[in-house]
XYZ file of C-alpha atoms in Angstrom:
317
model
C 0.000 0.000 0.000
C 1.613 3.197 -1.163
C 2.433 6.032 1.164
C 1.190 9.564 0.703
C 3.820 12.244 1.159
C 2.880 14.301 4.184
C 1.701 17.864 3.520
C 2.805 17.862 -0.100
C 0.536 19.256 -2.772
C 1.184 21.184 -5.947
C -0.820 24.086 -4.562
C 1.238 24.244 -1.418
C 4.490 23.993 -3.392
C 3.445 26.848 -5.604
C 2.467 28.927 -2.593
C 6.050 28.988 -1.316
C 7.871 29.459 -4.631
C 11.100 31.462 -4.275
C 10.707 35.164 -5.111
C 12.246 36.410 -8.363
C 15.632 38.076 -8.062
C 15.533 41.876 -7.766
C 16.042 43.768 -10.958
C 18.367 46.693 -11.537
C 19.067 49.041 -14.378
C 22.198 50.575 -15.772
C 22.436 54.251 -14.821
C 22.073 56.675 -17.675
C 25.125 58.724 -18.584
C 25.064 62.189 -17.057
C 24.609 65.127 -19.404
C 26.174 68.228 -17.918
C 24.767 71.686 -18.438
C 27.305 73.761 -20.354
C 27.969 77.103 -18.670
C 31.766 77.405 -18.558
C 32.329 77.460 -22.321
C 29.652 80.163 -22.884
C 31.228 82.107 -20.011
C 34.643 81.905 -21.697
C 32.972 83.022 -24.931
C 31.446 86.085 -23.243
C 34.717 86.894 -21.458
C 36.600 86.923 -24.769
C 33.997 89.159 -26.394
C 33.938 91.554 -23.434
C 37.721 91.752 -23.259
C 37.972 92.510 -26.973
C 35.430 95.339 -26.612
C 37.395 96.683 -23.659
C 40.663 96.436 -25.613
C 39.130 98.574 -28.373
C 37.918 101.085 -25.787
C 41.361 101.239 -24.197
C 43.040 101.387 -27.587
C 41.308 104.697 -28.511
C 42.776 104.936 -31.997
C 41.684 108.574 -32.572
C 43.412 109.592 -29.361
C 46.810 108.467 -30.690
C 46.492 108.804 -34.469
C 44.860 111.093 -36.965
C 41.126 110.409 -37.095
C 41.315 109.840 -40.843
C 43.848 107.063 -40.329
C 41.567 105.058 -38.018
C 39.316 102.574 -39.793
C 35.551 103.273 -39.587
C 36.070 106.235 -37.282
C 32.830 107.928 -38.372
C 30.828 104.851 -37.306
C 32.805 103.565 -34.304
C 34.436 106.665 -32.860
C 36.707 105.680 -29.973
C 36.270 102.010 -30.898
C 37.615 102.415 -34.438
C 40.305 100.016 -35.656
C 43.987 100.568 -36.238
C 45.141 101.133 -39.855
C 45.588 98.032 -41.992
C 49.305 98.737 -42.184
C 49.547 98.130 -38.426
C 46.869 95.514 -37.874
C 45.250 93.820 -40.890
C 42.782 91.873 -38.699
C 40.601 94.849 -37.681
C 41.739 95.238 -34.122
C 43.747 97.237 -31.572
C 47.400 98.208 -31.584
C 50.281 96.104 -30.337
C 50.711 98.679 -27.573
C 47.220 97.968 -26.210
C 47.573 94.198 -26.410
C 50.878 94.392 -24.560
C 49.290 96.433 -21.765
C 46.403 93.967 -21.385
C 48.607 90.874 -21.111
C 49.872 89.718 -24.507
C 52.598 87.079 -24.511
C 56.077 88.565 -24.881
C 59.316 86.885 -23.902
C 61.058 89.962 -22.496
C 58.159 90.623 -20.137
C 57.622 87.007 -19.097
C 61.286 86.197 -18.483
C 62.830 89.606 -17.812
C 59.986 91.060 -15.719
C 58.744 87.756 -14.204
C 55.241 88.275 -15.590
C 54.322 84.611 -15.843
C 50.609 85.440 -15.718
C 50.877 86.355 -19.400
C 50.908 82.627 -20.214
C 47.177 82.665 -19.396
C 45.997 86.211 -20.080
C 47.103 86.007 -23.712
C 44.500 83.250 -24.228
C 41.692 85.768 -23.705
C 43.052 88.477 -26.016
C 42.588 88.668 -29.785
C 44.318 90.666 -32.472
C 41.152 91.604 -34.331
C 37.548 90.893 -35.257
C 38.529 88.245 -37.807
C 40.753 86.505 -35.270
C 38.069 86.684 -32.564
C 35.189 85.360 -34.678
C 37.189 82.428 -36.022
C 38.209 81.325 -32.538
C 34.832 81.877 -30.875
C 32.906 79.861 -33.461
C 35.375 77.011 -32.946
C 35.056 77.332 -29.160
C 31.269 77.016 -29.212
C 31.272 74.226 -31.792
C 33.796 72.052 -29.947
C 33.686 73.186 -26.341
C 29.945 73.005 -25.620
C 29.719 69.363 -26.697
C 32.757 68.387 -24.655
C 31.459 70.176 -21.561
C 28.071 68.473 -21.947
C 29.783 65.088 -21.884
C 32.581 65.580 -19.354
C 31.586 68.515 -17.161
C 32.974 71.970 -16.523
C 35.856 70.920 -14.238
C 37.575 68.595 -16.710
C 37.029 70.885 -19.681
C 38.161 73.911 -17.683
C 41.416 72.186 -16.731
C 41.842 70.959 -20.295
C 41.310 74.463 -21.702
C 43.732 76.184 -19.310
C 46.569 73.655 -19.461
C 46.281 73.247 -23.236
C 46.437 77.022 -23.563
C 49.466 77.044 -21.283
C 51.157 74.434 -23.473
C 50.463 76.538 -26.548
C 51.756 79.668 -24.831
C 54.917 77.893 -23.713
C 55.819 76.650 -27.177
C 54.809 80.001 -28.649
C 57.109 81.990 -26.378
C 59.992 79.680 -27.202
C 59.235 80.394 -30.844
C 59.080 84.134 -30.144
C 62.548 83.897 -28.625
C 63.748 82.650 -31.998
C 61.946 85.386 -33.947
C 63.661 87.705 -36.371
C 61.694 90.744 -35.185
C 62.407 91.631 -31.542
C 59.626 92.223 -28.995
C 57.079 90.221 -30.992
C 53.874 89.410 -29.120
C 51.354 86.590 -29.401
C 47.659 86.544 -28.448
C 44.632 84.326 -29.003
C 42.757 81.281 -27.763
C 44.046 79.104 -30.591
C 46.350 77.047 -28.378
C 43.502 76.144 -26.014
C 41.165 75.398 -28.932
C 43.681 73.115 -30.580
C 44.014 71.458 -27.181
C 40.309 70.615 -27.331
C 40.837 69.082 -30.777
C 43.789 67.068 -29.522
C 41.753 65.876 -26.543
C 38.970 64.724 -28.868
C 41.489 62.545 -30.680
C 42.954 60.986 -27.524
C 39.445 60.537 -26.075
C 38.497 58.539 -29.148
C 41.610 56.376 -28.832
C 41.437 55.695 -25.092
C 37.678 54.951 -25.247
C 37.964 53.022 -28.502
C 35.898 49.976 -27.472
C 32.692 51.897 -26.704
C 32.459 53.680 -30.074
C 30.541 52.591 -33.138
C 31.808 53.454 -36.636
C 35.297 53.870 -35.196
C 37.176 54.235 -38.480
C 34.763 56.824 -39.858
C 34.958 58.879 -36.675
C 38.761 58.696 -36.620
C 39.081 59.639 -40.300
C 36.750 62.628 -39.946
C 38.541 63.882 -36.843
C 41.986 63.550 -38.426
C 40.763 65.478 -41.476
C 39.430 68.323 -39.314
C 42.666 68.455 -37.316
C 44.789 68.441 -40.471
C 42.841 71.295 -42.043
C 43.087 73.397 -38.882
C 46.821 72.796 -38.549
C 47.302 73.717 -42.210
C 45.807 77.152 -41.512
C 48.702 77.738 -39.137
C 51.123 78.056 -42.041
C 49.477 81.266 -43.272
C 51.350 84.556 -42.696
C 50.937 86.259 -39.301
C 49.738 82.996 -37.709
C 51.614 81.574 -34.734
C 51.598 77.880 -35.615
C 53.812 77.044 -32.647
C 50.911 77.912 -30.317
C 48.649 75.611 -32.341
C 51.091 72.724 -32.185
C 51.890 73.233 -28.502
C 48.218 73.422 -27.568
C 47.349 70.393 -29.674
C 50.068 68.240 -28.114
C 49.172 69.328 -24.587
C 45.475 68.660 -25.188
C 46.205 65.298 -26.813
C 48.038 63.986 -23.757
C 45.624 65.657 -21.320
C 42.768 63.804 -23.000
C 44.244 60.464 -21.892
C 44.336 61.760 -18.306
C 41.043 63.664 -18.029
C 38.640 62.083 -20.525
C 38.716 58.368 -19.711
C 35.294 56.709 -19.836
C 34.259 53.508 -17.986
C 34.073 50.521 -20.307
C 30.746 49.290 -21.609
C 28.878 47.121 -19.087
C 30.526 48.550 -15.977
C 28.053 49.072 -13.109
C 28.855 50.985 -9.960
C 28.198 48.956 -6.775
C 25.714 51.561 -5.507
C 23.380 50.697 -8.403
C 23.285 46.976 -7.501
C 20.533 46.074 -4.991
C 21.565 44.330 -1.740
C 21.757 40.556 -1.990
C 21.999 40.536 -5.754
C 25.225 39.013 -6.976
C 26.337 40.106 -10.404
C 29.652 39.690 -12.129
C 31.081 43.200 -12.241
C 33.542 44.365 -14.868
C 36.504 46.505 -13.959
C 35.846 50.189 -14.499
C 38.669 50.775 -16.986
C 40.616 48.577 -19.351
C 44.301 47.906 -18.869
C 45.388 49.948 -21.886
C 43.528 52.998 -20.543
C 45.704 52.905 -17.423
C 48.836 52.589 -19.574
C 47.800 55.589 -21.698
C 47.087 57.604 -18.540
C 50.469 56.928 -16.931
C 52.477 57.516 -20.123
C 50.574 60.708 -20.955
C 51.067 62.076 -17.438
C 54.810 61.416 -17.597
C 55.116 63.054 -21.030
C 53.102 66.086 -19.898
C 55.176 66.678 -16.774
C 58.419 66.226 -18.685
C 57.262 68.483 -21.535
C 56.182 71.336 -19.274
C 59.338 71.054 -17.153
C 61.618 70.903 -20.206
C 59.925 73.876 -21.870
C 60.110 76.052 -18.767
C 63.737 75.088 -18.167
C 64.580 75.901 -21.762
C 62.783 79.235 -21.530
C 64.425 80.475 -18.342
C 67.823 78.770 -18.582
C 68.341 77.573 -22.135
C 68.591 78.842 -25.696
C 65.567 77.996 -27.870
C 67.255 78.981 -31.143
C 66.831 76.719 -34.170
C 64.106 74.672 -32.509
C 61.299 75.556 -34.907
C 61.672 74.630 -38.586
C 58.121 75.842 -39.276
C 58.934 79.412 -38.177
C 57.653 81.993 -40.637
C 56.359 85.517 -40.357
C 56.138 86.435 -36.723
C 52.645 86.630 -35.174
C 50.946 89.895 -34.391
């Protein structure tokens, strides 16, 4: 006679079925609100307006020599023979913080490494740089935040200023100055390239993106070989930004989940946040950056930068 299992029914078994495991979702990537790049844009515009006010072309030259005097009055531009970019005089730019070797080294005015990034030689110069700043900078700040992009902008600009002043020390014309945000802007382009390389695995259409970016970079660098353009600032800023991108713009690899987004009691195989080659890029880039800045500053204050720049042409405004 068969035995009946005690207290065992399908209904009772179903009643005590184990609960389903808790679910979790991958956090959405944060989109930052861009305010720093527009602020830099407004600061450049305001400083250019102030430089034209301080310049006061009619106060130093004949009114008929100042461009558009009848429309702009005190804000009229210097003659084309002095400044072909529709802007202030060299005297005004020097007073406001243009980059000049004699003042930086001889007078210990190191702050000019940074102030020159917010000055522009003319309307043409200003508009070209500001359109590039908004086009590149806003997108980068939306993705990486104001702190990283702010550091990238300043230290790329410093790298461009450092190479530029070494170039100025080799110039044929003495007391040549350099101004403009080009070094910092080329730093943003360089950072876009290194960001693509260090975060290679998370991108779709990798080859197309790389080809397009290299084409844009090549065209912008080619502009630097025009007369009155300080290509050394472009190259210095680009190199600084390229290596800074490996340090500041690393992204977690696809599938990484922070522990705080995993519910208690739910075991999931977690990937490491970064890949091994990202750490290698970061360490190498940091070493190269520190060595490059230290070598450039040592060369500026203690060395002789002559014959360093085969691309040297007409000196910048």
